[in-house]
mmCIF file of C-alpha atoms in Angstrom:
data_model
loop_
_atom_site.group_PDB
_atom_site.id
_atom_site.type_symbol
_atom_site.label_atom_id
_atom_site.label_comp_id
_atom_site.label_asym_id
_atom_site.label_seq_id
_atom_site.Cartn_x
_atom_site.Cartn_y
_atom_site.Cartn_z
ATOM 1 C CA UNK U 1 17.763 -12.166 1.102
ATOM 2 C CA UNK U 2 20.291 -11.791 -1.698
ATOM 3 C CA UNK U 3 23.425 -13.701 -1.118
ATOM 4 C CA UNK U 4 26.465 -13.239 -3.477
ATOM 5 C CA UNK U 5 29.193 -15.761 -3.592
ATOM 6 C CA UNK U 6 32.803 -15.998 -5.236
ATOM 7 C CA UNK U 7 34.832 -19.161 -6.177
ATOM 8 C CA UNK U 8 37.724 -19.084 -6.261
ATOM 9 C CA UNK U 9 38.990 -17.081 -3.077
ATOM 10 C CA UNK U 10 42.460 -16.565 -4.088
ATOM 11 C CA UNK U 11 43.743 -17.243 -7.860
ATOM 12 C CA UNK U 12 46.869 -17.298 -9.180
ATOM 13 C CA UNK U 13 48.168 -17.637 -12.375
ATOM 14 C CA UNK U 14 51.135 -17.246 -15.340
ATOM 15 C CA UNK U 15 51.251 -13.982 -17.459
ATOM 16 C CA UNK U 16 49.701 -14.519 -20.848
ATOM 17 C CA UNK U 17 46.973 -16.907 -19.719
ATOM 18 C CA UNK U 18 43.089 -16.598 -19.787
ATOM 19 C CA UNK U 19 41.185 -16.822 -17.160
ATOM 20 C CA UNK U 20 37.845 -17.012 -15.431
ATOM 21 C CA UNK U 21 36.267 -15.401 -12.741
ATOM 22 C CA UNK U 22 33.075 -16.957 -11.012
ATOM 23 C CA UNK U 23 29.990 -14.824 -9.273
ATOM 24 C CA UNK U 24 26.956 -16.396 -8.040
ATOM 25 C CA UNK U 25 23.899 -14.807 -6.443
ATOM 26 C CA UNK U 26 20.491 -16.248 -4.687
ATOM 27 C CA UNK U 27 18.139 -13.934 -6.166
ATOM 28 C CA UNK U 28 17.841 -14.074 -9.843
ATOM 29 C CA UNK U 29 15.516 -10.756 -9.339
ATOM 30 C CA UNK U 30 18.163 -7.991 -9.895
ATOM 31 C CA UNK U 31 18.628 -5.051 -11.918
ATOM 32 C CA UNK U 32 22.121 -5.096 -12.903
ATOM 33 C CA UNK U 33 25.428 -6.969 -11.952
ATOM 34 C CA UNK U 34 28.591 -5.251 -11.590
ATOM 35 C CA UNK U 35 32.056 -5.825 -11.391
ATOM 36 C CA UNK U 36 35.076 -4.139 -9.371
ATOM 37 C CA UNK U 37 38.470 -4.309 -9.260
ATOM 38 C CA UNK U 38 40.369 -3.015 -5.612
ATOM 39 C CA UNK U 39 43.950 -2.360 -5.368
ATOM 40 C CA UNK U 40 45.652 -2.827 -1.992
ATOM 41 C CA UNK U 41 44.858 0.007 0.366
ATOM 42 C CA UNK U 42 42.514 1.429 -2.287
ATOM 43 C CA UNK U 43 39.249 1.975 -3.389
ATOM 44 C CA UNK U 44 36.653 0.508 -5.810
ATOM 45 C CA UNK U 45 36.939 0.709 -9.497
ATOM 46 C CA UNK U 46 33.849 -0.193 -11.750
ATOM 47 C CA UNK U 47 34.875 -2.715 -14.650
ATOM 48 C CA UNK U 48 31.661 -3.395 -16.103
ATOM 49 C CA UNK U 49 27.940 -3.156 -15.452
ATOM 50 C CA UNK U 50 26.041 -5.730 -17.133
ATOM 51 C CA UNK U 51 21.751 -4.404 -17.138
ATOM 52 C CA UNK U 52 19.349 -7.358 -15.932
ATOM 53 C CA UNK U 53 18.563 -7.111 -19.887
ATOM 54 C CA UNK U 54 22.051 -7.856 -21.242
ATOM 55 C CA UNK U 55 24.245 -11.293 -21.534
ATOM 56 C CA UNK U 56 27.407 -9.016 -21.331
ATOM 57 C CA UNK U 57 29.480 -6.741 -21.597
ATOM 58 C CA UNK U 58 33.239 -6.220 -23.076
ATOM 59 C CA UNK U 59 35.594 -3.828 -22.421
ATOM 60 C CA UNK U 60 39.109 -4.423 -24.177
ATOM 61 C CA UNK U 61 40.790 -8.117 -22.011
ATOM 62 C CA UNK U 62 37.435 -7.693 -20.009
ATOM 63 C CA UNK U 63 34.347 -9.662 -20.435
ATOM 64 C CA UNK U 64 31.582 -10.738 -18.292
ATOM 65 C CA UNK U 65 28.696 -12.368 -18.738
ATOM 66 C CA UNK U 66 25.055 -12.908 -17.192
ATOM 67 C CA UNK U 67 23.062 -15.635 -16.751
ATOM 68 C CA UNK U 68 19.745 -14.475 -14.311
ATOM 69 C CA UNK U 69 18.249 -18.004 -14.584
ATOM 70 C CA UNK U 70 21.287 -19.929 -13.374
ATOM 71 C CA UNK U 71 22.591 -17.003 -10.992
ATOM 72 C CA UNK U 72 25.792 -16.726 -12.405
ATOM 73 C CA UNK U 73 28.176 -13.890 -13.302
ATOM 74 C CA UNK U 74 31.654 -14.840 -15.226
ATOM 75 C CA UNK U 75 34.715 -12.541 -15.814
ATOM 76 C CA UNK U 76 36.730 -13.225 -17.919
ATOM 77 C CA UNK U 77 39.953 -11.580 -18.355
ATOM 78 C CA UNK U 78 42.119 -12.436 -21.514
ATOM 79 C CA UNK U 79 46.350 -12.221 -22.160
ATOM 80 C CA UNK U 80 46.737 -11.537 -18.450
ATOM 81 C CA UNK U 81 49.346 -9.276 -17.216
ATOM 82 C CA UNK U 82 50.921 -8.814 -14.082
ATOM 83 C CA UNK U 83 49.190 -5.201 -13.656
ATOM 84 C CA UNK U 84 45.910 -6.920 -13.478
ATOM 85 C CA UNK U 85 46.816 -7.981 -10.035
ATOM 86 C CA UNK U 86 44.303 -7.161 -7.567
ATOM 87 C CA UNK U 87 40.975 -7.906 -6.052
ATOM 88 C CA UNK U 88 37.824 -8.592 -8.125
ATOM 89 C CA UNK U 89 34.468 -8.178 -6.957
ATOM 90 C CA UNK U 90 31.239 -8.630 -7.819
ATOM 91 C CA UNK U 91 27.964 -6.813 -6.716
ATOM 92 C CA UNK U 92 24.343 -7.006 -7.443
ATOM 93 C CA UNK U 93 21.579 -3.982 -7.456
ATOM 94 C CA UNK U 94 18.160 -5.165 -6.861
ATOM 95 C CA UNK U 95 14.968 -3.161 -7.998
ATOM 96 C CA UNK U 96 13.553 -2.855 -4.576
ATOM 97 C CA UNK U 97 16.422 -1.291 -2.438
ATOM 98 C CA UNK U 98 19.394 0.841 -2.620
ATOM 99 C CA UNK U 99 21.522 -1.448 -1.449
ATOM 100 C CA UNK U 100 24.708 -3.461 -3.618
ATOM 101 C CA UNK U 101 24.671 -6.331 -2.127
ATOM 102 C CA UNK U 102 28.614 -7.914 -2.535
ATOM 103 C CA UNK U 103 30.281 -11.010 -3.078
ATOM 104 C CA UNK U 104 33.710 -11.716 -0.464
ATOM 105 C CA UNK U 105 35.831 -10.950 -3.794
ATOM 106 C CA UNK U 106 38.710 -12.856 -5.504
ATOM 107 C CA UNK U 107 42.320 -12.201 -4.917
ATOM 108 C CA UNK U 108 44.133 -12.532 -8.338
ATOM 109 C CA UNK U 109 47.732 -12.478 -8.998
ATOM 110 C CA UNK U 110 49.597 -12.603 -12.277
ATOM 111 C CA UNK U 111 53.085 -14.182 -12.210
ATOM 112 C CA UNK U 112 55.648 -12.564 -14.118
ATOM 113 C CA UNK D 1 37.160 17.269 -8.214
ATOM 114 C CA UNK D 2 38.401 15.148 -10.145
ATOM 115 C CA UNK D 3 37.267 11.860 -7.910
ATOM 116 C CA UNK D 4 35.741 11.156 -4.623
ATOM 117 C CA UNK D 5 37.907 12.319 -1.778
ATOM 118 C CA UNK D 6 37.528 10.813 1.662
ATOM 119 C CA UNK D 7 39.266 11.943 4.393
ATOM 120 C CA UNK D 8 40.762 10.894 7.101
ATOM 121 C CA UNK D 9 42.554 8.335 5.220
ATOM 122 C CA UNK D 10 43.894 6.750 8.243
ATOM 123 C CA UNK D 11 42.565 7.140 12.066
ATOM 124 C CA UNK D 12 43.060 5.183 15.006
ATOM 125 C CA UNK D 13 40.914 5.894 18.046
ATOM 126 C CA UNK D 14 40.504 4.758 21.633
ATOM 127 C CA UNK D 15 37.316 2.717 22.545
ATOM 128 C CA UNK D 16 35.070 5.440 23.657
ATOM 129 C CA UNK D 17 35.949 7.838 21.563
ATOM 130 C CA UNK D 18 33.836 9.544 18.866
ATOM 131 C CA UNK D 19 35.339 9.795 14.998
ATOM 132 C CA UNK D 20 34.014 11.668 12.310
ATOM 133 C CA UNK D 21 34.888 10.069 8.799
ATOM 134 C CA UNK D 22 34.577 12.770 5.956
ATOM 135 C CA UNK D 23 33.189 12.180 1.935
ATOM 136 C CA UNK D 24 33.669 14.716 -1.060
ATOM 137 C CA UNK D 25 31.926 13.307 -3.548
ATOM 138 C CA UNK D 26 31.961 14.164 -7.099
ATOM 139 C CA UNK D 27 30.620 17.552 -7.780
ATOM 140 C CA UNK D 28 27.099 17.412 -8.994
ATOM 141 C CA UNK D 29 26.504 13.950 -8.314
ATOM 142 C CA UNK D 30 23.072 13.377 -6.903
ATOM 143 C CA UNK D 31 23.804 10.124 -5.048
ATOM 144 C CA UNK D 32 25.992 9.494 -2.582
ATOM 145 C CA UNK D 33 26.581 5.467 -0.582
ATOM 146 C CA UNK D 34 28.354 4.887 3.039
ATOM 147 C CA UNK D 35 29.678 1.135 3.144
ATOM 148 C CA UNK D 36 31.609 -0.570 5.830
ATOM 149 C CA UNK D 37 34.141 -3.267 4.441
ATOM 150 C CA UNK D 38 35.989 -5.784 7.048
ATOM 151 C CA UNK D 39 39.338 -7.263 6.092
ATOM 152 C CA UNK D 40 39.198 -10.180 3.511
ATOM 153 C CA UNK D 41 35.380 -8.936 2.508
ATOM 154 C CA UNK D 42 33.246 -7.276 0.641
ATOM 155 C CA UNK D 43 31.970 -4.122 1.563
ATOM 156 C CA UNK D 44 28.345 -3.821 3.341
ATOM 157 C CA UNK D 45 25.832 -1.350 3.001
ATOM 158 C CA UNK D 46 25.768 1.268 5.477
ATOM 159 C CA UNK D 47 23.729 4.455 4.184
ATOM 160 C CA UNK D 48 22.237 6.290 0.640
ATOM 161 C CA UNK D 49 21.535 9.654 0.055
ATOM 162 C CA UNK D 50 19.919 11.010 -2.355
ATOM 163 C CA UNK D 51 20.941 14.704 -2.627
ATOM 164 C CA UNK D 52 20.284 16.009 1.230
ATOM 165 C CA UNK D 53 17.821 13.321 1.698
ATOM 166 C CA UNK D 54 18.899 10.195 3.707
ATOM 167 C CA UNK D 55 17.093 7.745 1.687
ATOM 168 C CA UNK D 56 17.810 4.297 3.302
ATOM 169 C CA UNK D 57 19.897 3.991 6.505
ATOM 170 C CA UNK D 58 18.609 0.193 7.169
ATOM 171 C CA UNK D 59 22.702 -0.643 6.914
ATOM 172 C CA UNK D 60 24.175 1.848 9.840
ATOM 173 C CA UNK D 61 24.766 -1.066 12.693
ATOM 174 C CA UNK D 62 23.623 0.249 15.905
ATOM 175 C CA UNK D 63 22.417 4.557 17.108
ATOM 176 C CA UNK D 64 25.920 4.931 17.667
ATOM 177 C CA UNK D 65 26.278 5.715 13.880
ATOM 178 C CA UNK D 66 24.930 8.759 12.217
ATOM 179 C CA UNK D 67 25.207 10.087 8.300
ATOM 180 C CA UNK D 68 24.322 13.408 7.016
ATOM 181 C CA UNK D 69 24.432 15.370 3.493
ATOM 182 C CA UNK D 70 23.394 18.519 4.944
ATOM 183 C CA UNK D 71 23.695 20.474 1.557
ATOM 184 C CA UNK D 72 23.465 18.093 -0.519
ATOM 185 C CA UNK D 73 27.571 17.862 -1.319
ATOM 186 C CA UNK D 74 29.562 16.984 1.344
ATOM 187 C CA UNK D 75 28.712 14.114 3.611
ATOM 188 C CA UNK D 76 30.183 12.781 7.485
ATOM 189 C CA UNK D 77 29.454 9.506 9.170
ATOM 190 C CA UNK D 78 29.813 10.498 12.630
ATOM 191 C CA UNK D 79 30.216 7.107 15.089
ATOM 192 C CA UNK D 80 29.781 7.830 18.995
ATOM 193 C CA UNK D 81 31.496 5.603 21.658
ATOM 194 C CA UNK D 82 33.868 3.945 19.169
ATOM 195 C CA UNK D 83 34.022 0.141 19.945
ATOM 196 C CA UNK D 84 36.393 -2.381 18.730
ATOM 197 C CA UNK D 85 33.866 -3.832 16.195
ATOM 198 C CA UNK D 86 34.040 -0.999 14.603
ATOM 199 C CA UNK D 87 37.594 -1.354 12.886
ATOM 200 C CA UNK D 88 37.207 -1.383 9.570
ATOM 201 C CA UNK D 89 37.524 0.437 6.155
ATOM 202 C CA UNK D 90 34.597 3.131 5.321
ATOM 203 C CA UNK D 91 34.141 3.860 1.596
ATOM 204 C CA UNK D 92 32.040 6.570 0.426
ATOM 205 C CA UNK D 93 31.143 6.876 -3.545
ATOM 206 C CA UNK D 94 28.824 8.836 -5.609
ATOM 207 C CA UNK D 95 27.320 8.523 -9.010
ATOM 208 C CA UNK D 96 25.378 11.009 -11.159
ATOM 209 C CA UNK D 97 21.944 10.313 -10.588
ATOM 210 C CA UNK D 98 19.590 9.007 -8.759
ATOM 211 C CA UNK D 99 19.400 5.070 -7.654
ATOM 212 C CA UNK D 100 19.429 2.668 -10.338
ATOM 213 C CA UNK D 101 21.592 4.736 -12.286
ATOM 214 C CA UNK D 102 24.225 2.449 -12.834
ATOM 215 C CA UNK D 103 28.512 3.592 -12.345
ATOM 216 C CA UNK D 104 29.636 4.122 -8.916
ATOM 217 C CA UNK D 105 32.988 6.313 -8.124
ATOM 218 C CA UNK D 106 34.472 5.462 -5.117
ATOM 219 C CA UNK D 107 36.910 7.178 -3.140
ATOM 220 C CA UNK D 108 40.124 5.101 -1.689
ATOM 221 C CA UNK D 109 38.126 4.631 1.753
ATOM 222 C CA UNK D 110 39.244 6.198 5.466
ATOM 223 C CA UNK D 111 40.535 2.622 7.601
ATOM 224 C CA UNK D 112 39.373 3.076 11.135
ATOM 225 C CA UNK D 113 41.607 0.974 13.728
ATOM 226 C CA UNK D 114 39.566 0.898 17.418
ATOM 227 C CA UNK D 115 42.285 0.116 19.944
#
């Protein structure tokens, strides 16, 4: 059974630094890795999909990476700002169920 | 619409009592999730659709909980007999096709508090 971990729990950093994100998972057998952000009292918000195929994805601060072999996911988030403040999660899709199977997220906050 | 709309946003209930928790999903979308998330986790599967068919429903906890999608748009996730275990938030979200299709939209969740 696929089990999804992330390390750190709770991060927190100055604005303007770089940082990393860590996602592991058991089962190296998945069809894509995703990544979430969730504001307070909100809902989920897709960041980037990285396909079972791919080493990663960018999109603008935003980068992940895959590595299947090892298990690992990375975000990593560049210049921070105090707006990217919330909960990141990770989530895996397998080929043989419907299921995203999650990690327990990382709380993030940017000082000002 | 624009986005996934879920609705209630907020209910509290006495044990016992039965709740209906309401998704709008994006129109067209062919799929269409149920998860459960507890405070301080992720969230965990509950329920997929796939149009008006209930696809998987290995996730839904006990018989008190029951999903359905009857046209294919709108979907409930009726829970009988409310228990405290139940207290959580329910997210719904939707994507354009069929599983394996990649982006999910999710809507901002209805929080369920069993007292």
């Amino acid at each position: 059974k696929q089990e999804v971990t992330q390390i750190p729990a709770a991060l927190s950093v100055p604005e303007g630094e770089n940082l990393v994100l860590n996602c592991s998972f058991t089962d190296s057998a998945i069809y894509n890795l995703q990544w979430f952000r969730q504001d307070p009292g909100k809902g989920l918000t897709s960041l980037l999909l990285i396909q079972s195929s791919q080493r990663e994805q960018t999109s603008g601060r935003l980068n992940a990476s895959l590595d299947k072999s090892s298990g690992r996911s990375t975000l990593y988030i560049a210049a921070s700002q105090p707006g990217d403040s919330a909960t990141y999660l990770c989530a895996t899709e397998s080929y043989s169920n419907y299921q995203l199977i999650w990690g327990a997220g990382t709380k993030l906050i940017i000082k000002p | 619409g624009a986005g996934v709309s879920q609705s209630p946003r907020y209910k509290v209930a006495k044990r016992g009592q039965d709740v209906a928790l309401r998704c709008d999903p994006i129109s067209g979308h062919v799929s269409l999730f149920w998860y459960q998330q507890a405070l301080g986790q992720g969230p965990e599967f509950l329920t997929y659709f796939q149009n008006e068919a209930q696809l998987d429903k290995s996730g839904l906890p006990s018989d008190r909980f029951f999903a359905e999608r009857p046209e294919g748009s709108v979907s409930t996730l009726k829970i009988q007999r409310t228990q405290q275990e139940d207290s959580a938030v329910y997210l719904c979200a939707s994507s354009l096709l069929s599983r394996l299709a990649g982006e999910l939209f999710f809507g901002e969740g209805s929080r369920l508090t069993v007292l």
